[in-house]
Amino acid sequence: MKESSSVHHLLFTLFILPLLFILFNFTKPVISSTPWPHHVKQISGNGKDLEFGSSKKYEGSSEFVHLKYHMGPVLTSTITVHPIWYGTWKNSQKKIIREFINSISSDDSKHPSVSGWWKTVQLYTDQTGANISRAVHLGEEKSDRFYSHGRSLTRLSIQSVIKSAVSVRTKPLPINPKSGLYLLLTADDVHVEDFCGQVCGFHYFTFPSIVGYTLPYAWVGNSEQLCAGTCAYPFAVPDYIPNLKPLKSPNGDTGIDGMISVIAHEIAELATNPLVNAWYAGPDPSFPTEIADLCEGIYGTGGGGSYTGQMMKGHDGATFNMNGIRRRFLVQWVWNPFLKYCSGPNALDQ
């Protein structure tokens, strides 16, 4: 009995404990784009002096940020984004998102431009000194309008949706582990684990045990029906903040215009940290602080804490901070590794 017990103990130590470690530490994807604004701390009597949270990510502050390169791969080859449309989508909604992706490496946009925003992402390099790719292309797409995995998805079932997209018999998405990004977009009637309460989007990589390949992917949800006040802010505002009016969205769709900044957030972090072992701050790779996390809620000069920064307003009253090929967008800034603070193409002081 003692010998059998020792063998069981050895097997438990060598095999079961490592498996449990992986299960508890790596099954939850990177929490990237969190709801904004955060909880309210103070509201003045007139309702104008609002402090949404205790964020210290001020645009010009860098003393506490220690972003490091951890020697993992980054995306230096032409990046191809493969959208997976899960649920019911209008063609008009798809067009807005497609144009944003196509605008990332376009030379045909007015200043300040989406491609100008991407230039900050391009500053990041791998261990050979190669920069993030300038070229970001819209690749083949897949639609699942029948909600084949249900209307409520977990973090792991999201990977099953991706598996279906790359393994379906009819026109599967191409397998591209080195420079393909798989962007799962869920419609406004799809519930996703931790959506609204903790995240508006996240990225990670697929498990070979589920998908068959290690593929960088991101999920972003349309929050219009579920939590527009948090995930589509400032085009919608939370009910718990009185006397604060939402801003007019640049493309006339609150949910989609809110998604654009989250999509940008995730693509930037996938390019610089696709396997969660490249560019991030903090000691724990399971919960890293990445280049877009550092600038969450900052859209212009002076942004940080409770203030979004200086943005632009069009003749139609819509708020935006950068131009695409034919449309305008509101996109959060990202961390500049040389300036060591948040940076964007609409900056007034850079």
Short mmCIF file of C-alpha atoms in Angstrom, two decimals:
data_model
loop_
_atom_site.label_atom_id
_atom_site.label_comp_id
_atom_site.label_asym_id
_atom_site.label_seq_id
_atom_site.Cartn_x
_atom_site.Cartn_y
_atom_site.Cartn_z
CA MET A 1 0.00 0.00 0.00
CA LYS A 2 2.80 2.42 0.79
CA GLU A 3 4.47 1.75 -2.55
CA SER A 4 1.19 2.24 -4.39
CA SER A 5 0.55 5.45 -2.47
CA SER A 6 4.01 6.76 -3.38
CA VAL A 7 3.44 6.00 -7.04
CA HIS A 8 0.10 7.79 -6.96
CA HIS A 9 1.72 10.76 -5.24
CA LEU A 10 4.47 10.86 -7.88
CA LEU A 11 1.97 10.68 -10.73
CA PHE A 12 -0.07 13.46 -9.12
CA THR A 13 3.03 15.65 -8.74
CA LEU A 14 4.37 15.06 -12.25
CA PHE A 15 1.17 15.15 -14.27
CA ILE A 16 -1.92 16.34 -12.42
CA LEU A 17 -0.48 19.44 -10.73
CA PRO A 18 0.98 20.89 -13.97
CA LEU A 19 -2.35 20.25 -15.68
CA LEU A 20 -4.24 22.04 -12.92
CA PHE A 21 -1.79 24.96 -13.11
CA ILE A 22 -2.43 25.34 -16.84
CA LEU A 23 -6.17 25.00 -16.37
CA PHE A 24 -6.45 27.68 -13.70
CA ASN A 25 -3.91 30.12 -15.13
CA PHE A 26 -4.34 29.99 -18.88
CA THR A 27 -7.92 29.13 -19.75
CA LYS A 28 -9.02 32.72 -19.24
CA PRO A 29 -7.97 34.96 -22.11
CA VAL A 30 -6.16 38.22 -21.61
CA ILE A 31 -8.55 40.82 -20.24
CA SER A 32 -7.87 43.69 -22.58
CA SER A 33 -10.57 46.23 -23.25
CA THR A 34 -12.54 46.85 -20.07
CA PRO A 35 -15.78 48.82 -19.72
CA TRP A 36 -15.31 52.58 -19.66
CA PRO A 37 -16.06 54.76 -17.77
CA HIS A 38 -15.20 52.93 -14.57
CA HIS A 39 -17.15 53.28 -11.33
CA VAL A 40 -18.12 56.79 -10.22
CA LYS A 41 -16.24 58.12 -7.23
CA GLN A 42 -17.67 61.63 -6.95
CA ILE A 43 -20.40 63.67 -8.57
CA SER A 44 -20.67 67.36 -7.87
CA GLY A 45 -23.93 69.10 -7.16
CA ASN A 46 -24.33 70.38 -10.70
CA GLY A 47 -23.53 67.00 -12.22
CA LYS A 48 -20.71 68.38 -14.34
CA ASP A 49 -17.64 67.63 -12.28
CA LEU A 50 -17.51 63.88 -12.81
CA GLU A 51 -14.71 61.58 -11.73
CA PHE A 52 -15.34 58.16 -13.20
CA GLY A 53 -12.67 56.20 -11.37
CA SER A 54 -9.24 56.14 -9.83
CA SER A 55 -7.31 55.70 -13.08
CA LYS A 56 -3.80 57.14 -13.02
CA LYS A 57 -3.20 56.66 -16.74
CA TYR A 58 -2.74 60.33 -17.53
CA GLU A 59 -1.61 61.13 -21.05
CA GLY A 60 1.66 62.76 -20.00
CA SER A 61 2.57 60.51 -17.07
CA SER A 62 5.18 57.78 -17.45
CA GLU A 63 6.97 57.38 -14.15
CA PHE A 64 5.09 54.25 -13.07
CA VAL A 65 4.93 52.50 -16.46
CA HIS A 66 7.50 49.78 -17.10
CA LEU A 67 6.56 48.31 -20.43
CA LYS A 68 9.02 45.55 -21.35
CA TYR A 69 9.73 43.23 -24.24
CA HIS A 70 9.67 39.59 -23.17
CA MET A 71 11.33 38.17 -26.33
CA GLY A 72 8.19 36.63 -27.84
CA PRO A 73 7.10 37.08 -31.48
CA VAL A 74 5.29 40.13 -32.83
CA LEU A 75 3.54 40.48 -36.18
CA THR A 76 6.17 41.77 -38.60
CA SER A 77 4.70 40.27 -41.79
CA THR A 78 1.60 41.54 -43.58
CA ILE A 79 -1.26 41.23 -41.13
CA THR A 80 -4.50 39.72 -42.40
CA VAL A 81 -7.65 40.23 -40.32
CA HIS A 82 -10.33 37.57 -40.74
CA PRO A 83 -13.72 38.75 -39.36
CA ILE A 84 -16.14 36.11 -38.11
CA TRP A 85 -19.66 37.59 -37.96
CA TYR A 86 -21.59 35.70 -35.29
CA GLY A 87 -25.32 36.30 -35.22
CA THR A 88 -27.43 38.77 -37.17
CA TRP A 89 -25.60 41.70 -38.75
CA LYS A 90 -26.76 44.50 -41.03
CA ASN A 91 -24.71 45.14 -44.15
CA SER A 92 -24.35 48.77 -43.05
CA GLN A 93 -22.73 47.63 -39.80
CA LYS A 94 -20.30 45.36 -41.60
CA LYS A 95 -19.31 48.19 -43.94
CA ILE A 96 -18.30 50.46 -41.04
CA ILE A 97 -16.06 47.81 -39.48
CA ARG A 98 -14.56 46.75 -42.80
CA GLU A 99 -13.67 50.32 -43.66
CA PHE A 100 -11.96 50.82 -40.33
CA ILE A 101 -9.78 47.75 -40.91
CA ASN A 102 -9.01 48.87 -44.46
CA SER A 103 -8.11 52.34 -43.18
CA ILE A 104 -5.31 51.07 -40.90
CA SER A 105 -2.73 51.01 -43.69
CA SER A 106 -4.39 53.36 -46.18
CA ASP A 107 -2.59 56.41 -47.58
CA ASP A 108 -5.84 57.98 -48.77
CA SER A 109 -7.14 59.39 -45.48
CA LYS A 110 -7.06 62.97 -44.29
CA HIS A 111 -4.96 63.91 -41.27
CA PRO A 112 -5.41 62.94 -38.49
CA SER A 113 -5.83 59.43 -39.83
CA VAL A 114 -6.28 55.86 -38.70
CA SER A 115 -3.04 55.00 -40.51
CA GLY A 116 -1.34 57.73 -38.47
CA TRP A 117 -2.62 56.03 -35.33
CA TRP A 118 -1.15 52.72 -36.52
CA LYS A 119 2.29 54.32 -36.93
CA THR A 120 2.63 54.29 -33.14
CA VAL A 121 1.93 50.54 -33.12
CA GLN A 122 4.59 50.12 -35.83
CA LEU A 123 7.24 51.47 -33.45
CA TYR A 124 7.32 48.14 -31.60
CA THR A 125 9.88 45.55 -32.72
CA ASP A 126 10.86 41.94 -32.21
CA GLN A 127 14.25 40.70 -30.96
CA THR A 128 15.78 41.13 -34.44
CA GLY A 129 14.74 44.78 -34.59
CA ALA A 130 12.00 44.17 -37.17
CA ASN A 131 9.02 46.50 -36.74
CA ILE A 132 5.34 45.65 -36.60
CA SER A 133 4.03 45.43 -40.15
CA ARG A 134 2.71 48.56 -41.79
CA ALA A 135 0.34 46.48 -43.94
CA VAL A 136 -2.96 45.40 -42.38
CA HIS A 137 -5.38 43.81 -44.82
CA LEU A 138 -8.97 42.65 -44.61
CA GLY A 139 -8.95 38.93 -45.32
CA GLU A 140 -11.59 36.31 -45.99
CA GLU A 141 -14.67 36.43 -43.77
CA LYS A 142 -17.12 33.98 -42.29
CA SER A 143 -20.72 34.46 -41.17
CA ASP A 144 -22.67 32.40 -38.65
CA ARG A 145 -26.14 33.93 -38.83
CA PHE A 146 -27.79 30.84 -37.35
CA TYR A 147 -26.06 31.15 -33.95
CA SER A 148 -24.71 27.59 -34.33
CA HIS A 149 -23.08 27.66 -30.88
CA GLY A 150 -26.03 29.34 -29.16
CA ARG A 151 -26.73 32.89 -28.03
CA SER A 152 -24.63 32.61 -24.89
CA LEU A 153 -20.91 31.97 -25.30
CA THR A 154 -18.20 31.18 -22.79
CA ARG A 155 -14.55 32.05 -23.27
CA LEU A 156 -13.83 28.49 -24.33
CA SER A 157 -16.85 28.15 -26.63
CA ILE A 158 -15.58 31.23 -28.46
CA GLN A 159 -12.68 29.05 -29.56
CA SER A 160 -15.18 26.45 -30.80
CA VAL A 161 -16.76 29.14 -33.00
CA ILE A 162 -13.33 29.86 -34.47
CA LYS A 163 -12.75 26.13 -34.99
CA SER A 164 -15.97 25.93 -36.98
CA ALA A 165 -14.89 28.89 -39.13
CA VAL A 166 -11.53 27.34 -40.05
CA SER A 167 -12.72 23.75 -40.45
CA VAL A 168 -16.13 24.03 -42.12
CA ARG A 169 -16.37 22.16 -45.41
CA THR A 170 -17.60 25.12 -47.44
CA LYS A 171 -15.04 27.91 -47.82
CA PRO A 172 -13.23 27.63 -44.47
CA LEU A 173 -11.07 30.51 -43.34
CA PRO A 174 -7.38 29.98 -44.19
CA ILE A 175 -5.03 28.81 -41.44
CA ASN A 176 -2.43 31.53 -40.89
CA PRO A 177 -0.74 31.23 -37.47
CA LYS A 178 2.08 33.71 -38.21
CA SER A 179 0.26 36.78 -39.52
CA GLY A 180 -3.46 36.02 -39.45
CA LEU A 181 -5.76 37.58 -36.85
CA TYR A 182 -9.14 36.00 -36.29
CA LEU A 183 -11.66 38.62 -35.18
CA LEU A 184 -14.85 37.18 -33.70
CA LEU A 185 -17.61 39.79 -33.65
CA THR A 186 -20.84 38.96 -31.81
CA ALA A 187 -24.19 40.60 -32.57
CA ASP A 188 -26.07 42.71 -30.02
CA ASP A 189 -28.25 39.79 -28.87
CA VAL A 190 -25.36 37.47 -27.99
CA HIS A 191 -24.26 37.13 -24.37
CA VAL A 192 -20.57 36.41 -23.76
CA GLU A 193 -18.93 35.43 -20.48
CA ASP A 194 -17.83 38.55 -18.55
CA PHE A 195 -19.23 40.88 -21.26
CA CYS A 196 -20.30 44.29 -19.91
CA GLY A 197 -19.37 43.59 -16.30
CA GLN A 198 -15.66 43.00 -16.83
CA VAL A 199 -14.79 43.27 -20.51
CA CYS A 200 -15.91 44.79 -23.81
CA GLY A 201 -13.43 42.68 -25.76
CA PHE A 202 -10.37 40.50 -25.25
CA HIS A 203 -7.66 38.68 -27.17
CA TYR A 204 -5.69 35.50 -26.70
CA PHE A 205 -4.64 32.53 -28.83
CA THR A 206 -6.51 29.34 -29.62
CA PHE A 207 -5.66 26.01 -28.02
CA PRO A 208 -4.59 23.20 -30.38
CA SER A 209 -6.70 20.84 -28.25
CA ILE A 210 -9.82 22.77 -29.32
CA VAL A 211 -9.05 24.37 -32.68
CA GLY A 212 -6.16 22.23 -33.89
CA TYR A 213 -3.85 25.24 -34.23
CA THR A 214 -2.43 28.12 -32.19
CA LEU A 215 -4.06 31.16 -33.78
CA PRO A 216 -4.09 34.73 -32.40
CA TYR A 217 -7.69 35.87 -32.04
CA ALA A 218 -9.84 38.58 -30.52
CA TRP A 219 -13.47 38.84 -29.55
CA VAL A 220 -15.48 42.09 -29.52
CA GLY A 221 -19.22 42.33 -28.86
CA ASN A 222 -21.86 44.78 -30.01
CA SER A 223 -23.05 46.30 -26.74
CA GLU A 224 -25.97 48.37 -28.03
CA GLN A 225 -28.72 46.24 -26.47
CA LEU A 226 -26.79 44.97 -23.47
CA CYS A 227 -24.51 47.68 -22.05
CA ALA A 228 -23.96 50.56 -24.46
CA GLY A 229 -23.44 52.92 -21.52
CA THR A 230 -20.20 51.16 -20.62
CA CYS A 231 -18.87 49.56 -23.81
CA ALA A 232 -20.03 52.24 -26.29
CA TYR A 233 -19.11 55.25 -24.13
CA PRO A 234 -19.09 58.21 -24.88
CA PHE A 235 -21.80 57.58 -27.52
CA ALA A 236 -23.96 56.22 -24.71
CA VAL A 237 -23.67 56.87 -20.98
CA PRO A 238 -24.39 54.71 -17.93
CA ASP A 239 -27.71 55.21 -16.18
CA TYR A 240 -25.91 55.82 -12.89
CA ILE A 241 -24.30 59.06 -14.15
CA PRO A 242 -26.93 61.82 -14.06
CA ASN A 243 -26.94 64.91 -16.28
CA LEU A 244 -24.33 63.50 -18.67
CA LYS A 245 -25.40 63.47 -22.29
CA PRO A 246 -24.03 61.01 -24.85
CA LEU A 247 -22.03 62.34 -27.79
CA LYS A 248 -23.22 61.90 -31.36
CA SER A 249 -21.47 58.97 -33.04
CA PRO A 250 -19.66 59.60 -36.34
CA ASN A 251 -21.33 56.79 -38.31
CA GLY A 252 -24.81 56.89 -36.86
CA ASP A 253 -24.63 53.54 -35.08
CA THR A 254 -23.92 53.71 -31.36
CA GLY A 255 -23.06 50.04 -30.93
CA ILE A 256 -20.77 49.81 -33.96
CA ASP A 257 -19.04 53.13 -33.36
CA GLY A 258 -18.39 51.93 -29.81
CA MET A 259 -16.99 48.64 -31.13
CA ILE A 260 -14.47 50.41 -33.40
CA SER A 261 -12.26 51.60 -30.55
CA VAL A 262 -12.39 48.17 -28.89
CA ILE A 263 -11.48 46.48 -32.19
CA ALA A 264 -8.56 48.91 -32.57
CA HIS A 265 -7.50 48.18 -28.98
CA GLU A 266 -7.42 44.43 -29.61
CA ILE A 267 -5.72 44.55 -33.03
CA ALA A 268 -2.95 46.78 -31.62
CA GLU A 269 -2.35 44.37 -28.76
CA LEU A 270 -2.53 41.28 -30.96
CA ALA A 271 0.14 42.79 -33.22
CA THR A 272 2.48 43.54 -30.31
CA ASN A 273 1.66 40.61 -28.03
CA PRO A 274 0.03 37.82 -30.06
CA LEU A 275 1.09 34.92 -27.83
CA VAL A 276 1.14 36.91 -24.58
CA ASN A 277 4.93 36.77 -24.33
CA ALA A 278 6.09 39.92 -26.14
CA TRP A 279 5.26 43.54 -25.15
CA TYR A 280 3.50 44.12 -21.84
CA ALA A 281 3.94 45.64 -18.40
CA GLY A 282 3.54 43.85 -15.11
CA PRO A 283 4.99 40.63 -13.67
CA ASP A 284 2.13 38.26 -14.58
CA PRO A 285 1.73 37.19 -18.24
CA SER A 286 -1.72 35.81 -17.37
CA PHE A 287 -2.91 39.36 -16.65
CA PRO A 288 -0.59 41.70 -18.57
CA THR A 289 -1.01 45.42 -19.03
CA GLU A 290 -0.55 46.00 -22.75
CA ILE A 291 -0.02 48.99 -25.03
CA ALA A 292 -3.71 49.85 -25.33
CA ASP A 293 -4.57 49.07 -21.71
CA LEU A 294 -2.21 51.86 -20.67
CA CYS A 295 -4.27 54.39 -22.62
CA GLU A 296 -7.80 53.18 -22.04
CA GLY A 297 -10.32 56.02 -22.25
CA ILE A 298 -7.81 58.50 -23.76
CA TYR A 299 -8.75 59.93 -27.16
CA GLY A 300 -6.92 63.24 -27.28
CA THR A 301 -4.48 65.71 -25.76
CA GLY A 302 -4.95 66.17 -22.02
CA GLY A 303 -6.80 62.90 -21.60
CA GLY A 304 -6.56 60.74 -18.51
CA GLY A 305 -8.45 59.99 -15.33
CA SER A 306 -11.99 61.17 -15.97
CA TYR A 307 -11.24 63.18 -19.12
CA THR A 308 -11.22 61.69 -22.63
CA GLY A 309 -8.99 64.43 -24.01
CA GLN A 310 -9.61 66.91 -26.82
CA MET A 311 -11.59 65.42 -29.68
CA MET A 312 -13.05 66.89 -32.85
CA LYS A 313 -16.63 67.69 -33.78
CA GLY A 314 -17.89 67.63 -37.35
CA HIS A 315 -20.36 70.00 -39.00
CA ASP A 316 -23.04 67.42 -38.29
CA GLY A 317 -22.24 67.48 -34.57
CA ALA A 318 -20.61 64.04 -34.53
CA THR A 319 -17.55 63.46 -32.34
CA PHE A 320 -14.43 61.76 -33.70
CA ASN A 321 -10.62 61.96 -33.47
CA MET A 322 -9.37 60.45 -36.74
CA ASN A 323 -10.30 59.91 -40.35
CA GLY A 324 -10.60 56.70 -42.32
CA ILE A 325 -10.81 56.31 -46.08
CA ARG A 326 -14.34 57.73 -46.29
CA ARG A 327 -15.53 57.69 -42.68
CA ARG A 328 -14.61 59.19 -39.33
CA PHE A 329 -13.85 57.19 -36.20
CA LEU A 330 -13.24 57.63 -32.48
CA VAL A 331 -10.29 55.45 -31.51
CA GLN A 332 -8.41 55.35 -28.22
CA TRP A 333 -4.70 56.14 -28.18
CA VAL A 334 -1.90 53.64 -27.58
CA TRP A 335 1.34 53.77 -25.61
CA ASN A 336 4.32 55.25 -27.45
CA PRO A 337 7.50 53.37 -26.44
CA PHE A 338 9.78 56.29 -27.31
CA LEU A 339 7.79 59.19 -25.89
CA LYS A 340 6.72 56.97 -22.98
CA TYR A 341 3.19 58.25 -22.87
CA CYS A 342 -0.05 57.78 -24.78
CA SER A 343 0.03 59.01 -28.34
CA GLY A 344 -2.37 59.57 -31.23
CA PRO A 345 -2.49 61.29 -34.62
CA ASN A 346 -4.73 64.09 -33.33
CA ALA A 347 -2.30 65.13 -30.59
CA LEU A 348 -1.91 68.89 -30.26
CA ASP A 349 1.50 68.77 -28.55
CA GLN A 350 3.46 66.06 -30.40
#
